[in-house]
Amino acid sequence: MRVIYALWIRNLKIFVRNKPALVLNLVFPFFFIYVFGEIFRNDAIENHITYMLAGIIIATVFDISLRVSTTTIDDITSGFMKEVLVSPISRLAIAAGQFVSSATVATMQGLIIFVVGFFIGLRVTSPLTVIYVIFAMIFVGLVFAGFGLLIATKTKNIQTFQAVSIAVTMPMTFLSGAYIPLSLLNDVLTGIAYFNPMTYAVAFFRTIALEKTNLSLVEMVNEGLAFEIGRFTIAPMASMLILLVFGTVFLALSTITFVRVDFSRLNRNKSDSIEFE
Amino acid sequence: MKPIIEVKDFVKRYGNFTAVKNVGFTVDEGSIFAFLGPNGAGKSTTINTLCTIFDKTEGTLTIDGKDVSTQKNQVRSVIGVVFQDSTLDKKMTVEENLKMHCVFYKVPRSEVEERIQFVLKLVDLLEWRKKMVSALSGGMKRRVEIARGLIHYPKVLFLDEPTTGLDPQTRAHVWEYIQRLQKEKNITIFLTTHYMDEAEICDKVAVMDHGKIIAYDTPLELKKKHTKDRAYVTTVNPAVFEKVLDSQNIPYIKKERYHLTDVGDKTRLLYALSECRSDITDIEIRKGTLNDVFLEITGRDIREGGGSR
């Protein structure tokens, strides 16, 4: 526990110390709201600004969580991981520390945007909604922390990692309904979106944040909160369950990979890359 | 003194390549032990296996009676490691690095503060405590690493080329700290280096080449066994000098000055020199060094070694 806590504090400090990133992370979402909100005005949706906002909050949580948990790759390249590996602590604790940190940082950033959202028209009628929103952010944060660590441990050098992370995050963000409503996508892209865990995160988070839980299924489908896939209709609750499955798989897989990966084989820098040949 | 590190029949293979071939040695508790050899000799492989990072192929390696392959965590608790490359957390301050290390090594919370004070004082970095690691110079970073490697009071401290890339002054400082430590805390120090002069102060030295230990003794014994004192003499009257040298059975090579290749017996040298005292314009006597030992055993200079390992 002490290890998890120490890693948690470490990652929070890194997050808070990086002031420029803090500001950019706050500016970008509102920039996106302005741009995409104007382009994708949709009559089926009553308040497109808050609709966009909810999507962007959860996209930010996704993005930050992924980024923080992939700082593991920085730790590996900077050599810090080597120090960790010769110490008598379990790798399980390290993985757990990374997950908890990522989810926390992501939730904090998400909350900041959420709060600023009140100045541009976001309203909640029940204080419970705020609590649900926080829990939803932590949950989504954890899911993608697992995903991030998986990418970080699978791609062993920083160049590959950067390429992979762009290749993965871009489609995951844009084919999820967070910025662009799914109804505007063609059949192929919509089909792809259904395999994207972010799609379900967006749908279920939006339903909670905009207090739409009382809507009928038909209304939910109209507003893009529920999906009709073939004969099935996926309600926000089902979305959450799907995300839970994704999350469990990500966390389990990434933990297993992280515990097993041979860090001495990592391509950290030039002089080390020829170490074993 | 009882041995704290014991290595028997250690073999490490990477595929078809054998990096370490049947190596065996022991290190006494509280001593400074140096592993010498050119790059690629198998030093780092051995040290990494002892530090539980690599797995051995064959053999038995124990530290403080614990097996490095089957009791990894027990071994890790009693060793401190300073790697060739920095493993500090650059995004954190000196203090935070040390605190994190205390957590990893389960140092009791009540002792953390006291130990941070102690190790920082040891490496003269107390006033740098709150500074970010990234703001420190190379030598300071190395000292922080040494401090960190000590904070959990290890029985053995491994230093993989602790002074590589440091300027001579910092090198001297780092050595001062290492020696102070060994004296004050009776810590066993196991280091690798390819600077022969650094090995001179060690209690015992193992010279490694091509995956084998080719010499293993105290620096003094090694030098006695494998090197001869030399003298370099310049004279204005070569004919007379050569005659005297021959009469005294002192071997020499004539170059731009006379290289007297074995002047172990100083009385003969003194006699030869006094015979020609009016002709001699310059004398230099050179004691054998560990580099000469290496040269003598392998027939090549230690710096000529191959790729990085």
PDB file of N, CA, C and O in Angstrom, chain A residues 1-11 75 78-98 101 258, chain B residues 72-81 83 87-89 92 95-109 112 115-116 148-149 151-153:
ATOM      1  N   MET A   1       0.825  -1.211   0.000  1.00  0.00           N
ATOM      2  CA  MET A   1       0.000   0.000   0.000  1.00  0.00           C
ATOM      3  C   MET A   1       0.851   1.250   0.000  1.00  0.00           C
ATOM      4  O   MET A   1       0.577   2.225  -0.691  1.00  0.00           O
ATOM      5  N   ARG A   2       1.941   1.194   0.780  1.00  0.00           N
ATOM      6  CA  ARG A   2       2.824   2.349   0.876  1.00  0.00           C
ATOM      7  C   ARG A   2       3.431   2.653  -0.492  1.00  0.00           C
ATOM      8  O   ARG A   2       3.599   3.815  -0.856  1.00  0.00           O
ATOM      9  N   VAL A   3       3.729   1.594  -1.247  1.00  0.00           N
ATOM     10  CA  VAL A   3       4.309   1.780  -2.576  1.00  0.00           C
ATOM     11  C   VAL A   3       3.300   2.440  -3.507  1.00  0.00           C
ATOM     12  O   VAL A   3       3.612   3.401  -4.214  1.00  0.00           O
ATOM     13  N   ILE A   4       2.058   1.930  -3.487  1.00  0.00           N
ATOM     14  CA  ILE A   4       1.009   2.484  -4.350  1.00  0.00           C
ATOM     15  C   ILE A   4       0.795   3.957  -4.020  1.00  0.00           C
ATOM     16  O   ILE A   4       0.741   4.805  -4.905  1.00  0.00           O
ATOM     17  N   TYR A   5       0.755   4.253  -2.731  1.00  0.00           N
ATOM     18  CA  TYR A   5       0.542   5.623  -2.294  1.00  0.00           C
ATOM     19  C   TYR A   5       1.690   6.523  -2.756  1.00  0.00           C
ATOM     20  O   TYR A   5       1.463   7.624  -3.279  1.00  0.00           O
ATOM     21  N   ALA A   6       2.926   6.039  -2.591  1.00  0.00           N
ATOM     22  CA  ALA A   6       4.092   6.839  -2.979  1.00  0.00           C
ATOM     23  C   ALA A   6       4.096   7.119  -4.476  1.00  0.00           C
ATOM     24  O   ALA A   6       4.390   8.225  -4.916  1.00  0.00           O
ATOM     25  N   LEU A   7       3.765   6.109  -5.265  1.00  0.00           N
ATOM     26  CA  LEU A   7       3.722   6.296  -6.725  1.00  0.00           C
ATOM     27  C   LEU A   7       2.590   7.258  -7.099  1.00  0.00           C
ATOM     28  O   LEU A   7       2.726   8.072  -8.012  1.00  0.00           O
ATOM     29  N   TRP A   8       1.507   7.160  -6.359  1.00  0.00           N
ATOM     30  CA  TRP A   8       0.346   8.030  -6.595  1.00  0.00           C
ATOM     31  C   TRP A   8       0.737   9.486  -6.380  1.00  0.00           C
ATOM     32  O   TRP A   8       0.521  10.346  -7.231  1.00  0.00           O
ATOM     33  N   ILE A   9       1.380   9.732  -5.226  1.00  0.00           N
ATOM     34  CA  ILE A   9       1.839  11.088  -4.913  1.00  0.00           C
ATOM     35  C   ILE A   9       2.823  11.566  -5.978  1.00  0.00           C
ATOM     36  O   ILE A   9       2.757  12.696  -6.458  1.00  0.00           O
ATOM     37  N   ARG A  10       3.737  10.698  -6.381  1.00  0.00           N
ATOM     38  CA  ARG A  10       4.736  11.074  -7.382  1.00  0.00           C
ATOM     39  C   ARG A  10       4.052  11.544  -8.663  1.00  0.00           C
ATOM     40  O   ARG A  10       4.370  12.614  -9.186  1.00  0.00           O
ATOM     41  N   ASN A  11       3.114  10.760  -9.155  1.00  0.00           N
ATOM     42  CA  ASN A  11       2.486  11.102 -10.422  1.00  0.00           C
ATOM     43  C   ASN A  11       1.604  12.342 -10.317  1.00  0.00           C
ATOM     44  O   ASN A  11       1.501  13.116 -11.262  1.00  0.00           O
ATOM     45  N   ASP A  75       9.499   6.409 -17.821  1.00  0.00           N
ATOM     46  CA  ASP A  75      10.233   5.866 -16.688  1.00  0.00           C
ATOM     47  C   ASP A  75      11.189   4.772 -17.132  1.00  0.00           C
ATOM     48  O   ASP A  75      12.280   4.627 -16.602  1.00  0.00           O
ATOM     49  N   SER A  78      14.000   6.588 -19.088  1.00  0.00           N
ATOM     50  CA  SER A  78      14.884   7.410 -18.256  1.00  0.00           C
ATOM     51  C   SER A  78      15.682   6.557 -17.276  1.00  0.00           C
ATOM     52  O   SER A  78      16.543   7.058 -16.575  1.00  0.00           O
ATOM     53  N   GLY A  79      15.396   5.273 -17.232  1.00  0.00           N
ATOM     54  CA  GLY A  79      16.187   4.380 -16.386  1.00  0.00           C
ATOM     55  C   GLY A  79      15.621   4.182 -14.997  1.00  0.00           C
ATOM     56  O   GLY A  79      16.026   3.287 -14.282  1.00  0.00           O
ATOM     57  N   PHE A  80      14.647   5.022 -14.634  1.00  0.00           N
ATOM     58  CA  PHE A  80      14.072   4.941 -13.293  1.00  0.00           C
ATOM     59  C   PHE A  80      13.500   3.546 -13.013  1.00  0.00           C
ATOM     60  O   PHE A  80      13.591   3.031 -11.908  1.00  0.00           O
ATOM     61  N   MET A  81      12.913   2.933 -14.062  1.00  0.00           N
ATOM     62  CA  MET A  81      12.337   1.601 -13.880  1.00  0.00           C
ATOM     63  C   MET A  81      13.382   0.575 -13.426  1.00  0.00           C
ATOM     64  O   MET A  81      13.077  -0.363 -12.732  1.00  0.00           O
ATOM     65  N   LYS A  82      14.626   0.785 -13.857  1.00  0.00           N
ATOM     66  CA  LYS A  82      15.681  -0.153 -13.498  1.00  0.00           C
ATOM     67  C   LYS A  82      15.897  -0.139 -11.989  1.00  0.00           C
ATOM     68  O   LYS A  82      16.098  -1.176 -11.368  1.00  0.00           O
ATOM     69  N   GLU A  83      15.840   1.059 -11.427  1.00  0.00           N
ATOM     70  CA  GLU A  83      15.963   1.211  -9.980  1.00  0.00           C
ATOM     71  C   GLU A  83      14.813   0.473  -9.285  1.00  0.00           C
ATOM     72  O   GLU A  83      15.004  -0.185  -8.280  1.00  0.00           O
ATOM     73  N   VAL A  84      13.622   0.588  -9.889  1.00  0.00           N
ATOM     74  CA  VAL A  84      12.462  -0.073  -9.309  1.00  0.00           C
ATOM     75  C   VAL A  84      12.640  -1.587  -9.355  1.00  0.00           C
ATOM     76  O   VAL A  84      12.294  -2.310  -8.437  1.00  0.00           O
ATOM     77  N   LEU A  85      13.228  -2.050 -10.452  1.00  0.00           N
ATOM     78  CA  LEU A  85      13.301  -3.489 -10.659  1.00  0.00           C
ATOM     79  C   LEU A  85      14.324  -4.203  -9.785  1.00  0.00           C
ATOM     80  O   LEU A  85      14.208  -5.396  -9.553  1.00  0.00           O
ATOM     81  N   VAL A  86      15.336  -3.483  -9.298  1.00  0.00           N
ATOM     82  CA  VAL A  86      16.274  -4.153  -8.395  1.00  0.00           C
ATOM     83  C   VAL A  86      15.863  -3.965  -6.941  1.00  0.00           C
ATOM     84  O   VAL A  86      16.574  -4.333  -6.036  1.00  0.00           O
ATOM     85  N   SER A  87      14.702  -3.341  -6.724  1.00  0.00           N
ATOM     86  CA  SER A  87      14.242  -3.174  -5.353  1.00  0.00           C
ATOM     87  C   SER A  87      13.263  -4.306  -5.014  1.00  0.00           C
ATOM     88  O   SER A  87      12.638  -4.870  -5.898  1.00  0.00           O
ATOM     89  N   PRO A  88      13.175  -4.632  -3.730  1.00  0.00           N
ATOM     90  CA  PRO A  88      12.365  -5.785  -3.350  1.00  0.00           C
ATOM     91  C   PRO A  88      10.870  -5.484  -3.264  1.00  0.00           C
ATOM     92  O   PRO A  88      10.236  -5.826  -2.287  1.00  0.00           O
ATOM     93  N   ILE A  89      10.293  -4.837  -4.302  1.00  0.00           N
ATOM     94  CA  ILE A  89       8.852  -4.634  -4.265  1.00  0.00           C
ATOM     95  C   ILE A  89       8.209  -5.374  -5.422  1.00  0.00           C
ATOM     96  O   ILE A  89       8.859  -5.641  -6.424  1.00  0.00           O
ATOM     97  N   SER A  90       6.921  -5.669  -5.293  1.00  0.00           N
ATOM     98  CA  SER A  90       6.269  -6.446  -6.339  1.00  0.00           C
ATOM     99  C   SER A  90       5.864  -5.539  -7.480  1.00  0.00           C
ATOM    100  O   SER A  90       5.500  -4.380  -7.294  1.00  0.00           O
ATOM    101  N   ARG A  91       5.925  -6.075  -8.682  1.00  0.00           N
ATOM    102  CA  ARG A  91       5.547  -5.295  -9.855  1.00  0.00           C
ATOM    103  C   ARG A  91       4.049  -5.037  -9.869  1.00  0.00           C
ATOM    104  O   ARG A  91       3.589  -4.069 -10.470  1.00  0.00           O
ATOM    105  N   LEU A  92       3.326  -5.896  -9.194  1.00  0.00           N
ATOM    106  CA  LEU A  92       1.879  -5.722  -9.101  1.00  0.00           C
ATOM    107  C   LEU A  92       1.569  -4.376  -8.454  1.00  0.00           C
ATOM    108  O   LEU A  92       0.701  -3.630  -8.909  1.00  0.00           O
ATOM    109  N   ALA A  93       2.331  -4.060  -7.399  1.00  0.00           N
ATOM    110  CA  ALA A  93       2.121  -2.803  -6.692  1.00  0.00           C
ATOM    111  C   ALA A  93       2.439  -1.621  -7.608  1.00  0.00           C
ATOM    112  O   ALA A  93       1.758  -0.598  -7.578  1.00  0.00           O
ATOM    113  N   ILE A  94       3.473  -1.784  -8.432  1.00  0.00           N
ATOM    114  CA  ILE A  94       3.833  -0.702  -9.348  1.00  0.00           C
ATOM    115  C   ILE A  94       2.725  -0.471 -10.362  1.00  0.00           C
ATOM    116  O   ILE A  94       2.317   0.661 -10.615  1.00  0.00           O
ATOM    117  N   ALA A  95       2.217  -1.575 -10.926  1.00  0.00           N
ATOM    118  CA  ALA A  95       1.127  -1.464 -11.896  1.00  0.00           C
ATOM    119  C   ALA A  95      -0.077  -0.796 -11.247  1.00  0.00           C
ATOM    120  O   ALA A  95      -0.651   0.155 -11.787  1.00  0.00           O
ATOM    121  N   ALA A  96      -0.423  -1.236 -10.057  1.00  0.00           N
ATOM    122  CA  ALA A  96      -1.568  -0.666  -9.348  1.00  0.00           C
ATOM    123  C   ALA A  96      -1.358   0.819  -9.109  1.00  0.00           C
ATOM    124  O   ALA A  96      -2.275   1.630  -9.300  1.00  0.00           O
ATOM    125  N   GLY A  97      -0.139   1.190  -8.718  1.00  0.00           N
ATOM    126  CA  GLY A  97       0.186   2.593  -8.493  1.00  0.00           C
ATOM    127  C   GLY A  97      -0.033   3.425  -9.746  1.00  0.00           C
ATOM    128  O   GLY A  97      -0.574   4.529  -9.683  1.00  0.00           O
ATOM    129  N   GLN A  98       0.366   2.864 -10.893  1.00  0.00           N
ATOM    130  CA  GLN A  98       0.180   3.572 -12.161  1.00  0.00           C
ATOM    131  C   GLN A  98      -1.301   3.758 -12.482  1.00  0.00           C
ATOM    132  O   GLN A  98      -1.728   4.816 -12.918  1.00  0.00           O
ATOM    133  N   SER A 101      -2.921   6.364 -10.115  1.00  0.00           N
ATOM    134  CA  SER A 101      -2.471   7.725 -10.451  1.00  0.00           C
ATOM    135  C   SER A 101      -3.157   8.241 -11.702  1.00  0.00           C
ATOM    136  O   SER A 101      -3.643   9.370 -11.735  1.00  0.00           O
ATOM    137  N   PHE A 258       2.915  -6.472 -17.797  1.00  0.00           N
ATOM    138  CA  PHE A 258       3.861  -5.671 -17.026  1.00  0.00           C
ATOM    139  C   PHE A 258       4.664  -6.521 -16.045  1.00  0.00           C
ATOM    140  O   PHE A 258       5.860  -6.331 -15.866  1.00  0.00           O
TER     141      PHE A 258
ATOM    142  N   LYS B  72      15.422 -13.910  -4.946  1.00  0.00           N
ATOM    143  CA  LYS B  72      15.674 -12.567  -5.483  1.00  0.00           C
ATOM    144  C   LYS B  72      15.352 -11.454  -4.502  1.00  0.00           C
ATOM    145  O   LYS B  72      16.155 -10.554  -4.301  1.00  0.00           O
ATOM    146  N   ASN B  73      14.165 -11.500  -3.903  1.00  0.00           N
ATOM    147  CA  ASN B  73      13.782 -10.393  -3.033  1.00  0.00           C
ATOM    148  C   ASN B  73      14.647 -10.284  -1.780  1.00  0.00           C
ATOM    149  O   ASN B  73      14.949  -9.182  -1.338  1.00  0.00           O
ATOM    150  N   GLN B  74      15.071 -11.429  -1.234  1.00  0.00           N
ATOM    151  CA  GLN B  74      15.967 -11.383  -0.064  1.00  0.00           C
ATOM    152  C   GLN B  74      17.297 -10.761  -0.456  1.00  0.00           C
ATOM    153  O   GLN B  74      17.872  -9.976   0.283  1.00  0.00           O
ATOM    154  N   VAL B  75      17.779 -11.139  -1.642  1.00  0.00           N
ATOM    155  CA  VAL B  75      19.045 -10.569  -2.116  1.00  0.00           C
ATOM    156  C   VAL B  75      18.898  -9.068  -2.335  1.00  0.00           C
ATOM    157  O   VAL B  75      19.728  -8.278  -1.910  1.00  0.00           O
ATOM    158  N   ARG B  76      17.778  -8.685  -2.981  1.00  0.00           N
ATOM    159  CA  ARG B  76      17.558  -7.267  -3.275  1.00  0.00           C
ATOM    160  C   ARG B  76      17.532  -6.408  -2.020  1.00  0.00           C
ATOM    161  O   ARG B  76      17.935  -5.256  -2.042  1.00  0.00           O
ATOM    162  N   SER B  77      17.051  -6.972  -0.918  1.00  0.00           N
ATOM    163  CA  SER B  77      16.985  -6.167   0.315  1.00  0.00           C
ATOM    164  C   SER B  77      18.365  -5.893   0.900  1.00  0.00           C
ATOM    165  O   SER B  77      18.522  -4.954   1.658  1.00  0.00           O
ATOM    166  N   VAL B  78      19.342  -6.746   0.610  1.00  0.00           N
ATOM    167  CA  VAL B  78      20.658  -6.540   1.234  1.00  0.00           C
ATOM    168  C   VAL B  78      21.663  -5.878   0.300  1.00  0.00           C
ATOM    169  O   VAL B  78      22.809  -5.655   0.679  1.00  0.00           O
ATOM    170  N   ILE B  79      21.245  -5.584  -0.933  1.00  0.00           N
ATOM    171  CA  ILE B  79      22.200  -4.932  -1.836  1.00  0.00           C
ATOM    172  C   ILE B  79      21.743  -3.528  -2.232  1.00  0.00           C
ATOM    173  O   ILE B  79      20.556  -3.221  -2.218  1.00  0.00           O
ATOM    174  N   GLY B  80      22.709  -2.707  -2.561  1.00  0.00           N
ATOM    175  CA  GLY B  80      22.436  -1.401  -3.161  1.00  0.00           C
ATOM    176  C   GLY B  80      23.140  -1.398  -4.503  1.00  0.00           C
ATOM    177  O   GLY B  80      24.203  -1.992  -4.640  1.00  0.00           O
ATOM    178  N   VAL B  81      22.527  -0.763  -5.486  1.00  0.00           N
ATOM    179  CA  VAL B  81      23.117  -0.796  -6.826  1.00  0.00           C
ATOM    180  C   VAL B  81      23.219   0.602  -7.413  1.00  0.00           C
ATOM    181  O   VAL B  81      22.260   1.367  -7.376  1.00  0.00           O
ATOM    182  N   PHE B  83      24.019   1.985 -11.062  1.00  0.00           N
ATOM    183  CA  PHE B  83      24.261   1.516 -12.421  1.00  0.00           C
ATOM    184  C   PHE B  83      25.144   2.467 -13.210  1.00  0.00           C
ATOM    185  O   PHE B  83      25.343   3.614 -12.825  1.00  0.00           O
ATOM    186  N   THR B  87      19.785   6.151 -13.008  1.00  0.00           N
ATOM    187  CA  THR B  87      18.437   5.620 -12.838  1.00  0.00           C
ATOM    188  C   THR B  87      17.660   6.501 -11.869  1.00  0.00           C
ATOM    189  O   THR B  87      16.735   6.063 -11.218  1.00  0.00           O
ATOM    190  N   LEU B  88      18.065   7.771 -11.774  1.00  0.00           N
ATOM    191  CA  LEU B  88      17.340   8.685 -10.904  1.00  0.00           C
ATOM    192  C   LEU B  88      16.034   9.105 -11.576  1.00  0.00           C
ATOM    193  O   LEU B  88      15.922   9.085 -12.793  1.00  0.00           O
ATOM    194  N   ASP B  89      15.088   9.492 -10.746  1.00  0.00           N
ATOM    195  CA  ASP B  89      13.820   9.986 -11.237  1.00  0.00           C
ATOM    196  C   ASP B  89      13.996  11.484 -11.490  1.00  0.00           C
ATOM    197  O   ASP B  89      13.932  12.282 -10.565  1.00  0.00           O
ATOM    198  N   MET B  92      11.785  14.464 -10.263  1.00  0.00           N
ATOM    199  CA  MET B  92      11.582  14.666  -8.828  1.00  0.00           C
ATOM    200  C   MET B  92      12.815  15.315  -8.205  1.00  0.00           C
ATOM    201  O   MET B  92      13.885  15.328  -8.793  1.00  0.00           O
ATOM    202  N   GLU B  95      15.443  14.921  -2.580  1.00  0.00           N
ATOM    203  CA  GLU B  95      14.775  14.376  -1.402  1.00  0.00           C
ATOM    204  C   GLU B  95      13.697  13.362  -1.790  1.00  0.00           C
ATOM    205  O   GLU B  95      13.573  12.296  -1.197  1.00  0.00           O
ATOM    206  N   GLU B  96      12.919  13.718  -2.817  1.00  0.00           N
ATOM    207  CA  GLU B  96      11.829  12.821  -3.222  1.00  0.00           C
ATOM    208  C   GLU B  96      12.361  11.497  -3.763  1.00  0.00           C
ATOM    209  O   GLU B  96      11.773  10.437  -3.528  1.00  0.00           O
ATOM    210  N   ASN B  97      13.489  11.573  -4.463  1.00  0.00           N
ATOM    211  CA  ASN B  97      14.123  10.341  -4.930  1.00  0.00           C
ATOM    212  C   ASN B  97      14.499   9.438  -3.762  1.00  0.00           C
ATOM    213  O   ASN B  97      14.271   8.239  -3.788  1.00  0.00           O
ATOM    214  N   LEU B  98      15.084  10.069  -2.746  1.00  0.00           N
ATOM    215  CA  LEU B  98      15.519   9.283  -1.594  1.00  0.00           C
ATOM    216  C   LEU B  98      14.325   8.704  -0.832  1.00  0.00           C
ATOM    217  O   LEU B  98      14.346   7.555  -0.408  1.00  0.00           O
ATOM    218  N   LYS B  99      13.280   9.518  -0.715  1.00  0.00           N
ATOM    219  CA  LYS B  99      12.087   9.047   0.003  1.00  0.00           C
ATOM    220  C   LYS B  99      11.442   7.860  -0.712  1.00  0.00           C
ATOM    221  O   LYS B  99      11.032   6.878  -0.086  1.00  0.00           O
ATOM    222  N   MET B 100      11.367   7.990  -2.044  1.00  0.00           N
ATOM    223  CA  MET B 100      10.787   6.918  -2.829  1.00  0.00           C
ATOM    224  C   MET B 100      11.567   5.619  -2.613  1.00  0.00           C
ATOM    225  O   MET B 100      10.992   4.552  -2.446  1.00  0.00           O
ATOM    226  N   HIS B 101      12.873   5.758  -2.600  1.00  0.00           N
ATOM    227  CA  HIS B 101      13.725   4.600  -2.393  1.00  0.00           C
ATOM    228  C   HIS B 101      13.456   3.954  -1.025  1.00  0.00           C
ATOM    229  O   HIS B 101      13.421   2.737  -0.892  1.00  0.00           O
ATOM    230  N   CYS B 102      13.256   4.796  -0.028  1.00  0.00           N
ATOM    231  CA  CYS B 102      12.942   4.284   1.313  1.00  0.00           C
ATOM    232  C   CYS B 102      11.654   3.475   1.307  1.00  0.00           C
ATOM    233  O   CYS B 102      11.533   2.461   1.999  1.00  0.00           O
ATOM    234  N   VAL B 103      10.692   3.938   0.506  1.00  0.00           N
ATOM    235  CA  VAL B 103       9.431   3.198   0.410  1.00  0.00           C
ATOM    236  C   VAL B 103       9.677   1.838  -0.241  1.00  0.00           C
ATOM    237  O   VAL B 103       9.228   0.810   0.249  1.00  0.00           O
ATOM    238  N   PHE B 104      10.432   1.864  -1.332  1.00  0.00           N
ATOM    239  CA  PHE B 104      10.708   0.612  -2.043  1.00  0.00           C
ATOM    240  C   PHE B 104      11.416  -0.410  -1.157  1.00  0.00           C
ATOM    241  O   PHE B 104      11.213  -1.601  -1.287  1.00  0.00           O
ATOM    242  N   TYR B 105      12.281   0.072  -0.271  1.00  0.00           N
ATOM    243  CA  TYR B 105      13.068  -0.835   0.554  1.00  0.00           C
ATOM    244  C   TYR B 105      12.521  -0.970   1.973  1.00  0.00           C
ATOM    245  O   TYR B 105      13.210  -1.417   2.864  1.00  0.00           O
ATOM    246  N   LYS B 106      11.280  -0.511   2.148  1.00  0.00           N
ATOM    247  CA  LYS B 106      10.590  -0.673   3.437  1.00  0.00           C
ATOM    248  C   LYS B 106      11.395  -0.147   4.631  1.00  0.00           C
ATOM    249  O   LYS B 106      11.454  -0.754   5.681  1.00  0.00           O
ATOM    250  N   VAL B 107      12.046   1.002   4.436  1.00  0.00           N
ATOM    251  CA  VAL B 107      12.720   1.645   5.559  1.00  0.00           C
ATOM    252  C   VAL B 107      11.633   2.170   6.498  1.00  0.00           C
ATOM    253  O   VAL B 107      10.701   2.831   6.044  1.00  0.00           O
ATOM    254  N   PRO B 108      11.723   1.875   7.796  1.00  0.00           N
ATOM    255  CA  PRO B 108      10.679   2.332   8.714  1.00  0.00           C
ATOM    256  C   PRO B 108      10.497   3.852   8.621  1.00  0.00           C
ATOM    257  O   PRO B 108      11.488   4.582   8.572  1.00  0.00           O
ATOM    258  N   ARG B 109       9.244   4.297   8.561  1.00  0.00           N
ATOM    259  CA  ARG B 109       8.930   5.711   8.396  1.00  0.00           C
ATOM    260  C   ARG B 109       9.677   6.612   9.366  1.00  0.00           C
ATOM    261  O   ARG B 109      10.117   7.699   9.021  1.00  0.00           O
ATOM    262  N   VAL B 112      13.260   7.480   8.194  1.00  0.00           N
ATOM    263  CA  VAL B 112      13.510   8.050   6.867  1.00  0.00           C
ATOM    264  C   VAL B 112      14.278   9.371   6.939  1.00  0.00           C
ATOM    265  O   VAL B 112      15.316   9.535   6.292  1.00  0.00           O
ATOM    266  N   ARG B 115      17.912   9.078   8.020  1.00  0.00           N
ATOM    267  CA  ARG B 115      18.768   8.456   7.014  1.00  0.00           C
ATOM    268  C   ARG B 115      19.034   9.379   5.833  1.00  0.00           C
ATOM    269  O   ARG B 115      20.131   9.376   5.283  1.00  0.00           O
ATOM    270  N   ILE B 116      18.029  10.172   5.464  1.00  0.00           N
ATOM    271  CA  ILE B 116      18.247  11.116   4.370  1.00  0.00           C
ATOM    272  C   ILE B 116      19.363  12.087   4.762  1.00  0.00           C
ATOM    273  O   ILE B 116      20.281  12.344   3.997  1.00  0.00           O
ATOM    274  N   ARG B 148      21.578   7.278  -2.577  1.00  0.00           N
ATOM    275  CA  ARG B 148      20.340   6.503  -2.640  1.00  0.00           C
ATOM    276  C   ARG B 148      20.613   5.012  -2.465  1.00  0.00           C
ATOM    277  O   ARG B 148      19.865   4.306  -1.786  1.00  0.00           O
ATOM    278  N   GLY B 149      21.708   4.558  -3.093  1.00  0.00           N
ATOM    279  CA  GLY B 149      22.058   3.140  -2.984  1.00  0.00           C
ATOM    280  C   GLY B 149      22.384   2.724  -1.561  1.00  0.00           C
ATOM    281  O   GLY B 149      22.402   1.534  -1.242  1.00  0.00           O
ATOM    282  N   ILE B 151      20.899   4.216   1.307  1.00  0.00           N
ATOM    283  CA  ILE B 151      19.943   4.667   2.313  1.00  0.00           C
ATOM    284  C   ILE B 151      19.218   3.516   3.009  1.00  0.00           C
ATOM    285  O   ILE B 151      18.750   3.654   4.121  1.00  0.00           O
ATOM    286  N   HIS B 152      19.181   2.367   2.366  1.00  0.00           N
ATOM    287  CA  HIS B 152      18.551   1.232   3.048  1.00  0.00           C
ATOM    288  C   HIS B 152      19.580   0.359   3.765  1.00  0.00           C
ATOM    289  O   HIS B 152      19.305  -0.776   4.124  1.00  0.00           O
ATOM    290  N   TYR B 153      20.779   0.933   3.986  1.00  0.00           N
ATOM    291  CA  TYR B 153      21.877   0.250   4.667  1.00  0.00           C
ATOM    292  C   TYR B 153      22.144  -1.135   4.096  1.00  0.00           C
ATOM    293  O   TYR B 153      21.999  -2.151   4.784  1.00  0.00           O
TER     294      TYR B 153
END
